[in-house]
């Protein structure tokens, strides 16, 4: 039983177990490598290493309350998913389209992602691709939309900024491998079909779109 293994942990380890459990509930994804803007280099995540140590205990702990903890070692992604499809985050249409565009960029440059499995891009590149795909109403977007989308995706460890602060004008970004769990290959295909239908109809739905995070 998980509680028997938990009791064998030291006081420090129990504190880390509680902290990281709450982190996963809040952020959903955890990746093996993280960019340190101060040192301008990518380094292993101590949180990922610690969760890996606790993994079997933590997995059983979460399963009791209907959560599935998964670890994909090839790309280095730990994810926590509610098996009842509860706790869905409702995001606006622009953030959803920004996410899907980042996924397309990741797929295009996936073979160049290197050992860290990250793809480097920037705000302007993402927005220009959205414009090229016809995803922007009248071809325009506001600073607030761009910044809110990036902050939301960064909170869930889908994107990471490369500078110490967010800039309204644009940011250097890393697309993290967790985006593969968020948007599958089938998700890309479905999106491209929807985009084609949108172009054929000549209209876009202004209602909010949902994305499960």
CSV table of N, CA, C and O in Angstrom, one decimal, residues 64-134:
chain,number,residue,atom,x,y,z
A,64,UNK,N,-6.2,6.6,-6.1
A,64,UNK,CA,-7.3,6.5,-5.1
A,64,UNK,C,-8.4,7.5,-5.3
A,64,UNK,O,-9.6,7.2,-5.2
A,65,UNK,N,-8.0,8.7,-5.7
A,65,UNK,CA,-9.0,9.8,-5.9
A,65,UNK,C,-9.3,10.1,-7.4
A,65,UNK,O,-9.8,11.1,-7.7
A,66,UNK,N,-8.9,9.1,-8.3
A,66,UNK,CA,-9.4,9.2,-9.6
A,66,UNK,C,-8.4,10.0,-10.6
A,66,UNK,O,-8.9,10.5,-11.6
A,67,UNK,N,-7.2,10.0,-10.2
A,67,UNK,CA,-6.2,10.6,-11.1
A,67,UNK,C,-5.2,9.6,-11.6
A,67,UNK,O,-4.8,8.6,-10.9
A,68,UNK,N,-4.7,9.8,-12.8
A,68,UNK,CA,-3.7,8.9,-13.4
A,68,UNK,C,-2.4,9.7,-13.6
A,68,UNK,O,-2.3,10.6,-14.4
A,69,UNK,N,-1.4,9.2,-12.9
A,69,UNK,CA,-0.1,9.8,-13.0
A,69,UNK,C,0.7,8.9,-14.1
A,69,UNK,O,0.9,7.7,-13.9
A,70,UNK,N,1.3,9.6,-15.1
A,70,UNK,CA,2.0,8.9,-16.1
A,70,UNK,C,3.4,9.5,-16.3
A,70,UNK,O,3.6,10.7,-16.1
A,71,UNK,N,4.3,8.7,-16.8
A,71,UNK,CA,5.7,9.2,-17.0
A,71,UNK,C,6.2,8.6,-18.3
A,71,UNK,O,6.2,7.4,-18.6
A,72,UNK,N,6.5,9.6,-19.2
A,72,UNK,CA,7.0,9.2,-20.6
A,72,UNK,C,8.5,9.5,-20.6
A,72,UNK,O,8.9,10.7,-20.7
A,73,UNK,N,9.3,8.5,-20.4
A,73,UNK,CA,10.8,8.7,-20.2
A,73,UNK,C,11.5,9.1,-21.5
A,73,UNK,O,12.6,9.7,-21.4
A,74,UNK,N,11.0,8.7,-22.6
A,74,UNK,CA,11.7,9.1,-23.9
A,74,UNK,C,11.8,10.6,-24.0
A,74,UNK,O,12.8,11.1,-24.3
A,75,UNK,N,10.6,11.3,-23.9
A,75,UNK,CA,10.6,12.7,-24.0
A,75,UNK,C,10.8,13.4,-22.6
A,75,UNK,O,10.9,14.7,-22.6
A,76,UNK,N,10.7,12.7,-21.6
A,76,UNK,CA,10.8,13.3,-20.2
A,76,UNK,C,9.7,14.1,-19.8
A,76,UNK,O,9.8,15.3,-19.5
A,77,UNK,N,8.5,13.5,-19.8
A,77,UNK,CA,7.3,14.3,-19.4
A,77,UNK,C,6.5,13.5,-18.4
A,77,UNK,O,6.2,12.3,-18.6
A,78,UNK,N,6.2,14.1,-17.3
A,78,UNK,CA,5.3,13.5,-16.3
A,78,UNK,C,4.0,14.3,-16.3
A,78,UNK,O,4.0,15.5,-16.4
A,79,UNK,N,2.9,13.5,-16.4
A,79,UNK,CA,1.5,14.2,-16.5
A,79,UNK,C,0.6,13.6,-15.5
A,79,UNK,O,0.6,12.4,-15.1
A,80,UNK,N,-0.4,14.5,-15.1
A,80,UNK,CA,-1.4,14.0,-14.1
A,80,UNK,C,-2.8,14.3,-14.8
A,80,UNK,O,-3.1,15.5,-15.0
A,81,UNK,N,-3.5,13.3,-15.0
A,81,UNK,CA,-4.8,13.4,-15.8
A,81,UNK,C,-5.9,12.8,-14.9
A,81,UNK,O,-5.8,11.8,-14.4
A,82,UNK,N,-7.0,13.6,-14.9
A,82,UNK,CA,-8.2,13.1,-14.2
A,82,UNK,C,-8.9,12.0,-15.0
A,82,UNK,O,-9.3,12.3,-16.2
A,83,UNK,N,-9.1,10.8,-14.5
A,83,UNK,CA,-9.7,9.7,-15.3
A,83,UNK,C,-11.2,9.9,-15.6
A,83,UNK,O,-11.8,9.3,-16.4
A,84,UNK,N,-11.8,10.8,-14.8
A,84,UNK,CA,-13.2,11.1,-15.0
A,84,UNK,C,-13.5,12.4,-15.9
A,84,UNK,O,-14.6,12.8,-16.0
A,85,UNK,N,-12.4,12.9,-16.4
A,85,UNK,CA,-12.4,14.1,-17.3
A,85,UNK,C,-13.0,15.3,-16.6
A,85,UNK,O,-13.7,16.1,-17.2
A,86,UNK,N,-12.8,15.3,-15.3
A,86,UNK,CA,-13.2,16.5,-14.5
A,86,UNK,C,-12.0,17.5,-14.5
A,86,UNK,O,-11.0,17.3,-15.1
A,87,UNK,N,-12.2,18.6,-13.8
A,87,UNK,CA,-11.1,19.6,-13.6
A,87,UNK,C,-10.6,20.1,-15.0
A,87,UNK,O,-9.4,20.3,-15.2
A,88,UNK,N,-11.5,20.3,-15.9
A,88,UNK,CA,-11.1,20.9,-17.2
A,88,UNK,C,-10.9,22.4,-17.1
A,88,UNK,O,-11.7,23.1,-16.4
A,89,UNK,N,-9.9,22.9,-17.7
A,89,UNK,CA,-9.7,24.3,-17.8
A,89,UNK,C,-10.3,24.9,-19.1
A,89,UNK,O,-10.1,24.4,-20.1
A,90,UNK,N,-11.1,25.9,-18.9
A,90,UNK,CA,-11.7,26.6,-20.0
A,90,UNK,C,-10.9,27.8,-20.4
A,90,UNK,O,-10.7,28.7,-19.6
A,91,UNK,N,-10.4,27.7,-21.6
A,91,UNK,CA,-9.5,28.8,-22.1
A,91,UNK,C,-10.2,29.5,-23.3
A,91,UNK,O,-11.1,28.9,-23.9
A,92,UNK,N,-9.8,30.7,-23.6
A,92,UNK,CA,-10.4,31.4,-24.7
A,92,UNK,C,-10.0,30.9,-26.0
A,92,UNK,O,-9.0,30.1,-26.1
A,93,UNK,N,-10.6,31.3,-27.1
A,93,UNK,CA,-10.4,30.9,-28.4
A,93,UNK,C,-9.0,31.1,-28.9
A,93,UNK,O,-8.3,30.3,-29.5
A,94,UNK,N,-8.5,32.3,-28.6
A,94,UNK,CA,-7.1,32.7,-29.0
A,94,UNK,C,-6.1,31.8,-28.4
A,94,UNK,O,-5.1,31.3,-29.1
A,95,UNK,N,-6.2,31.5,-27.1
A,95,UNK,CA,-5.2,30.6,-26.4
A,95,UNK,C,-5.2,29.2,-27.0
A,95,UNK,O,-4.2,28.6,-27.2
A,96,UNK,N,-6.4,28.7,-27.3
A,96,UNK,CA,-6.5,27.4,-27.9
A,96,UNK,C,-5.8,27.4,-29.3
A,96,UNK,O,-5.1,26.5,-29.6
A,97,UNK,N,-6.1,28.4,-30.1
A,97,UNK,CA,-5.4,28.5,-31.4
A,97,UNK,C,-3.9,28.7,-31.3
A,97,UNK,O,-3.2,28.2,-32.1
A,98,UNK,N,-3.5,29.4,-30.4
A,98,UNK,CA,-2.1,29.7,-30.1
A,98,UNK,C,-1.4,28.3,-29.8
A,98,UNK,O,-0.3,28.0,-30.2
A,99,UNK,N,-2.1,27.5,-28.9
A,99,UNK,CA,-1.6,26.2,-28.5
A,99,UNK,C,-1.5,25.3,-29.7
A,99,UNK,O,-0.4,24.7,-29.9
A,100,UNK,N,-2.5,25.2,-30.6
A,100,UNK,CA,-2.4,24.3,-31.7
A,100,UNK,C,-1.4,24.8,-32.7
A,100,UNK,O,-0.7,24.0,-33.3
A,101,UNK,N,-1.2,26.1,-32.8
A,101,UNK,CA,-0.1,26.6,-33.7
A,101,UNK,C,1.3,26.2,-33.2
A,101,UNK,O,2.1,25.8,-34.0
A,102,UNK,N,1.5,26.3,-31.9
A,102,UNK,CA,2.7,25.9,-31.3
A,102,UNK,C,2.9,24.4,-31.5
A,102,UNK,O,4.1,23.9,-31.8
A,103,UNK,N,1.9,23.6,-31.5
A,103,UNK,CA,2.0,22.2,-31.8
A,103,UNK,C,2.4,21.9,-33.2
A,103,UNK,O,3.2,21.0,-33.5
A,104,UNK,N,1.9,22.7,-34.1
A,104,UNK,CA,2.3,22.5,-35.5
A,104,UNK,C,3.8,22.9,-35.7
A,104,UNK,O,4.5,22.2,-36.4
A,105,UNK,N,4.2,23.9,-35.0
A,105,UNK,CA,5.6,24.4,-35.1
A,105,UNK,C,6.5,23.3,-34.5
A,105,UNK,O,7.6,23.0,-35.0
A,106,UNK,N,6.0,22.7,-33.4
A,106,UNK,CA,6.8,21.6,-32.7
A,106,UNK,C,7.0,20.5,-33.7
A,106,UNK,O,8.1,19.9,-33.8
A,107,UNK,N,5.9,20.1,-34.4
A,107,UNK,CA,5.9,19.0,-35.3
A,107,UNK,C,6.9,19.2,-36.4
A,107,UNK,O,7.6,18.3,-36.9
A,108,UNK,N,6.8,20.4,-36.9
A,108,UNK,CA,7.7,20.8,-38.1
A,108,UNK,C,9.2,20.7,-37.7
A,108,UNK,O,10.0,20.4,-38.6
A,109,UNK,N,9.5,21.0,-36.5
A,109,UNK,CA,10.9,21.1,-36.1
A,109,UNK,C,11.3,20.0,-35.0
A,109,UNK,O,12.3,20.1,-34.4
A,110,UNK,N,10.4,19.0,-35.0
A,110,UNK,CA,10.6,17.9,-34.0
A,110,UNK,C,12.0,17.2,-34.1
A,110,UNK,O,12.6,16.9,-33.1
A,111,UNK,N,12.4,17.0,-35.3
A,111,UNK,CA,13.6,16.3,-35.6
A,111,UNK,C,14.9,17.1,-35.2
A,111,UNK,O,15.9,16.6,-35.0
A,112,UNK,N,14.7,18.4,-35.0
A,112,UNK,CA,15.8,19.3,-34.7
A,112,UNK,C,15.8,19.6,-33.2
A,112,UNK,O,16.6,20.4,-32.7
A,113,UNK,N,14.9,19.0,-32.4
A,113,UNK,CA,14.7,19.3,-31.0
A,113,UNK,C,15.9,18.9,-30.1
A,113,UNK,O,16.0,19.4,-29.0
A,114,UNK,N,16.7,18.0,-30.5
A,114,UNK,CA,17.9,17.6,-29.8
A,114,UNK,C,17.6,16.8,-28.5
A,114,UNK,O,16.4,16.3,-28.3
A,115,UNK,N,18.5,16.7,-27.7
A,115,UNK,CA,18.4,15.8,-26.5
A,115,UNK,C,17.4,16.3,-25.5
A,115,UNK,O,16.8,15.5,-24.7
A,116,UNK,N,17.1,17.6,-25.5
A,116,UNK,CA,16.2,18.2,-24.5
A,116,UNK,C,14.7,18.1,-25.1
A,116,UNK,O,13.8,18.4,-24.3
A,117,UNK,N,14.5,17.8,-26.3
A,117,UNK,CA,13.2,17.6,-27.0
A,117,UNK,C,12.4,18.9,-26.9
A,117,UNK,O,11.2,18.9,-26.7
A,118,UNK,N,13.1,20.1,-27.0
A,118,UNK,CA,12.5,21.4,-27.0
A,118,UNK,C,12.7,22.0,-28.3
A,118,UNK,O,13.7,21.8,-29.0
A,119,UNK,N,11.7,22.8,-28.7
A,119,UNK,CA,11.8,23.6,-30.0
A,119,UNK,C,11.7,25.1,-29.7
A,119,UNK,O,10.8,25.5,-29.0
A,120,UNK,N,12.7,25.8,-30.2
A,120,UNK,CA,12.8,27.2,-29.9
A,120,UNK,C,12.0,28.0,-31.0
A,120,UNK,O,12.1,27.7,-32.2
A,121,UNK,N,11.3,29.0,-30.5
A,121,UNK,CA,10.5,29.8,-31.4
A,121,UNK,C,10.3,31.2,-30.7
A,121,UNK,O,11.0,31.5,-29.7
A,122,UNK,N,9.5,32.0,-31.2
A,122,UNK,CA,9.2,33.3,-30.5
A,122,UNK,C,7.7,33.7,-30.8
A,122,UNK,O,7.1,33.1,-31.7
A,123,UNK,N,7.3,34.7,-30.1
A,123,UNK,CA,5.9,35.1,-30.2
A,123,UNK,C,5.5,35.5,-31.6
A,123,UNK,O,4.5,35.1,-32.2
A,124,UNK,N,6.4,36.3,-32.3
A,124,UNK,CA,6.1,36.7,-33.6
A,124,UNK,C,6.0,35.6,-34.6
A,124,UNK,O,5.1,35.6,-35.5
A,125,UNK,N,6.8,34.6,-34.5
A,125,UNK,CA,6.8,33.4,-35.4
A,125,UNK,C,5.4,32.7,-35.2
A,125,UNK,O,4.8,32.3,-36.2
A,126,UNK,N,5.0,32.5,-34.0
A,126,UNK,CA,3.7,31.9,-33.8
A,126,UNK,C,2.6,32.7,-34.4
A,126,UNK,O,1.7,32.2,-35.0
A,127,UNK,N,2.6,34.0,-34.1
A,127,UNK,CA,1.5,34.9,-34.6
A,127,UNK,C,1.5,34.9,-36.1
A,127,UNK,O,0.4,34.9,-36.7
A,128,UNK,N,2.6,35.0,-36.7
A,128,UNK,CA,2.7,35.0,-38.2
A,128,UNK,C,2.2,33.7,-38.8
A,128,UNK,O,1.5,33.7,-39.8
A,129,UNK,N,2.4,32.6,-38.1
A,129,UNK,CA,1.9,31.3,-38.6
A,129,UNK,C,0.4,31.3,-38.4
A,129,UNK,O,-0.3,30.8,-39.3
A,130,UNK,N,-0.1,31.8,-37.3
A,130,UNK,CA,-1.6,31.9,-37.2
A,130,UNK,C,-2.2,32.8,-38.2
A,130,UNK,O,-3.2,32.4,-38.8
A,131,UNK,N,-1.5,33.8,-38.6
A,131,UNK,CA,-2.0,34.7,-39.6
A,131,UNK,C,-2.0,34.0,-41.0
A,131,UNK,O,-3.0,34.1,-41.8
A,132,UNK,N,-1.0,33.2,-41.3
A,132,UNK,CA,-0.9,32.5,-42.5
A,132,UNK,C,-1.9,31.5,-42.6
A,132,UNK,O,-2.5,31.2,-43.7
A,133,UNK,N,-2.3,30.9,-41.5
A,133,UNK,CA,-3.3,29.8,-41.5
A,133,UNK,C,-4.7,30.4,-41.5
A,133,UNK,O,-5.7,29.6,-41.5
A,134,UNK,N,-4.8,31.7,-41.4
A,134,UNK,CA,-6.2,32.3,-41.3
A,134,UNK,C,-6.9,32.2,-40.0
A,134,UNK,O,-8.1,32.2,-40.0
